[in-house]
Amino acid sequence: MDITRWSTLKSVDYILYNQRWRSCIQSAKTRLGADCGSDHELLIAIFRLKLKQVGKTTRSFSNDLNQIPYDYTVKARNRLKGIDLIGRVPDELWTEVHDIVQETGIKTIPMEKKCKKAKWLSGEALQIAVKRREVKSKGEKERYKHLNAEFQRIARGDKKAFLSDQCKEIEENNRMGKTRDLFKKIRYTKRTFHAKMGSIKYRNGMDLTEAEDIKKRWPEHTELYKKDFHDQDNHDGVITHLEPDILECEVKWALESITMNKASGGDGIPIELFQILKDDAVKMLHSICQQIWKSQQWPQDWKRSVFIPIPKKGNSKECSNYRTIALISHDSKVMLKILQARLQQYMNRELPDVQGGFRKGRETSDQIANICWIMEKARELWKNIYFCSLTMPKPLTVWITINCGKFFKRWEYQTTCPAS
């Protein structure tokens, strides 16, 4: 690219390319009048590349779920009524329901509108930008400099006022307890850049850069969560035929209790598309759950989970510096909630009284408070105390601070899991 000035009459812009890609360039032309904030003219080239392999990606449902039109409800209900529910395999039945809901949603629900990047620009600034573009195309250099300086001044003021309004909305959402709107505004205002993970390290420290190698590395790292479900348990003496069938009221309760505005699983169907159908969706999901209950065969989409690695602090190439979350199908949560509700009545009876976590009405903090109370009494009476704690796979450190009048002391209790 040549170095040009306003006083230079002959200025040419170039597109640099490697000799290998010379045959890929179809055309190159200049777009006069393009407002790109420079004394150069916009140069556009058309390339044609032949890629070795195009990877297929499944895009999530990006339609606007906050404004689902009534047209979707009518068309989805009419198509679902024509499905035969008798004697169907769960996987086959779910595939047909999935295709109907997805196709109808894509055709009837409008896409989410993406806001322009510089949405703070006022009408006055946009009018000056139009004048600046016209003056530039005419070659009036002094007039262009004046309009450009005026545009920059107004744009800075508009941006400052816009950010001030955004901060006021954030404070108001925080005061009103609207956490979803609060964090949505913070993410939009902050706009933190997250670099994509280009490579990770293997067990021996070697860097993996290929997508297939990285994909194989994550299952190896998550072997902690892998269990062997093929072991045949001994069910002798267990009565299984007295368990009642799935009821429609259970499906309705489970469908209504699922939280909205959550990331969808591998099937890409959000729960809002079923909740708006109400009784028709309850009838359809009840038939699927009933077939699963009788045949003990789950649809493939309901058995698939998508693990998303979220980076923590530290080296981004180390798998241990990531925490993983699993995205499961929203529709499978209906069946899971029904099973959870049926098992809930046995939990309090089977769990011991000493367990404080993972149960309703008790927390781990209650057990820590009991430990503090016991240690205070033991210190007053000069007694020895002994605690037995179950360790986690990684080193666990617990700090307990005991208030004894004006005396504070910290006991550090660290335990490590022996190597298996």
PDB file of C-alpha atoms in Angstrom, residues 308-325:
ATOM      1  CA  ILE A 308     -18.713 -26.717  27.652  1.00  0.00           C
ATOM      2  CA  PRO A 309     -15.261 -25.849  29.095  1.00  0.00           C
ATOM      3  CA  ILE A 310     -15.202 -22.490  30.874  1.00  0.00           C
ATOM      4  CA  PRO A 311     -11.705 -21.067  31.526  1.00  0.00           C
ATOM      5  CA  LYS A 312     -10.543 -20.178  35.011  1.00  0.00           C
ATOM      6  CA  LYS A 313      -7.412 -18.351  36.067  1.00  0.00           C
ATOM      7  CA  GLY A 314      -4.101 -19.777  34.976  1.00  0.00           C
ATOM      8  CA  ASN A 315      -2.629 -21.279  31.846  1.00  0.00           C
ATOM      9  CA  SER A 316      -5.369 -21.736  29.252  1.00  0.00           C
ATOM     10  CA  LYS A 317      -3.587 -24.749  27.778  1.00  0.00           C
ATOM     11  CA  GLU A 318      -4.056 -26.824  30.915  1.00  0.00           C
ATOM     12  CA  CYS A 319      -7.321 -28.757  31.057  1.00  0.00           C
ATOM     13  CA  SER A 320      -7.284 -28.510  34.853  1.00  0.00           C
ATOM     14  CA  ASN A 321      -7.722 -24.733  34.555  1.00  0.00           C
ATOM     15  CA  TYR A 322     -11.196 -25.196  33.094  1.00  0.00           C
ATOM     16  CA  ARG A 323     -14.479 -26.036  34.716  1.00  0.00           C
ATOM     17  CA  THR A 324     -17.014 -27.903  32.625  1.00  0.00           C
ATOM     18  CA  ILE A 325     -20.764 -27.509  32.506  1.00  0.00           C
TER      19      ILE A 325
END
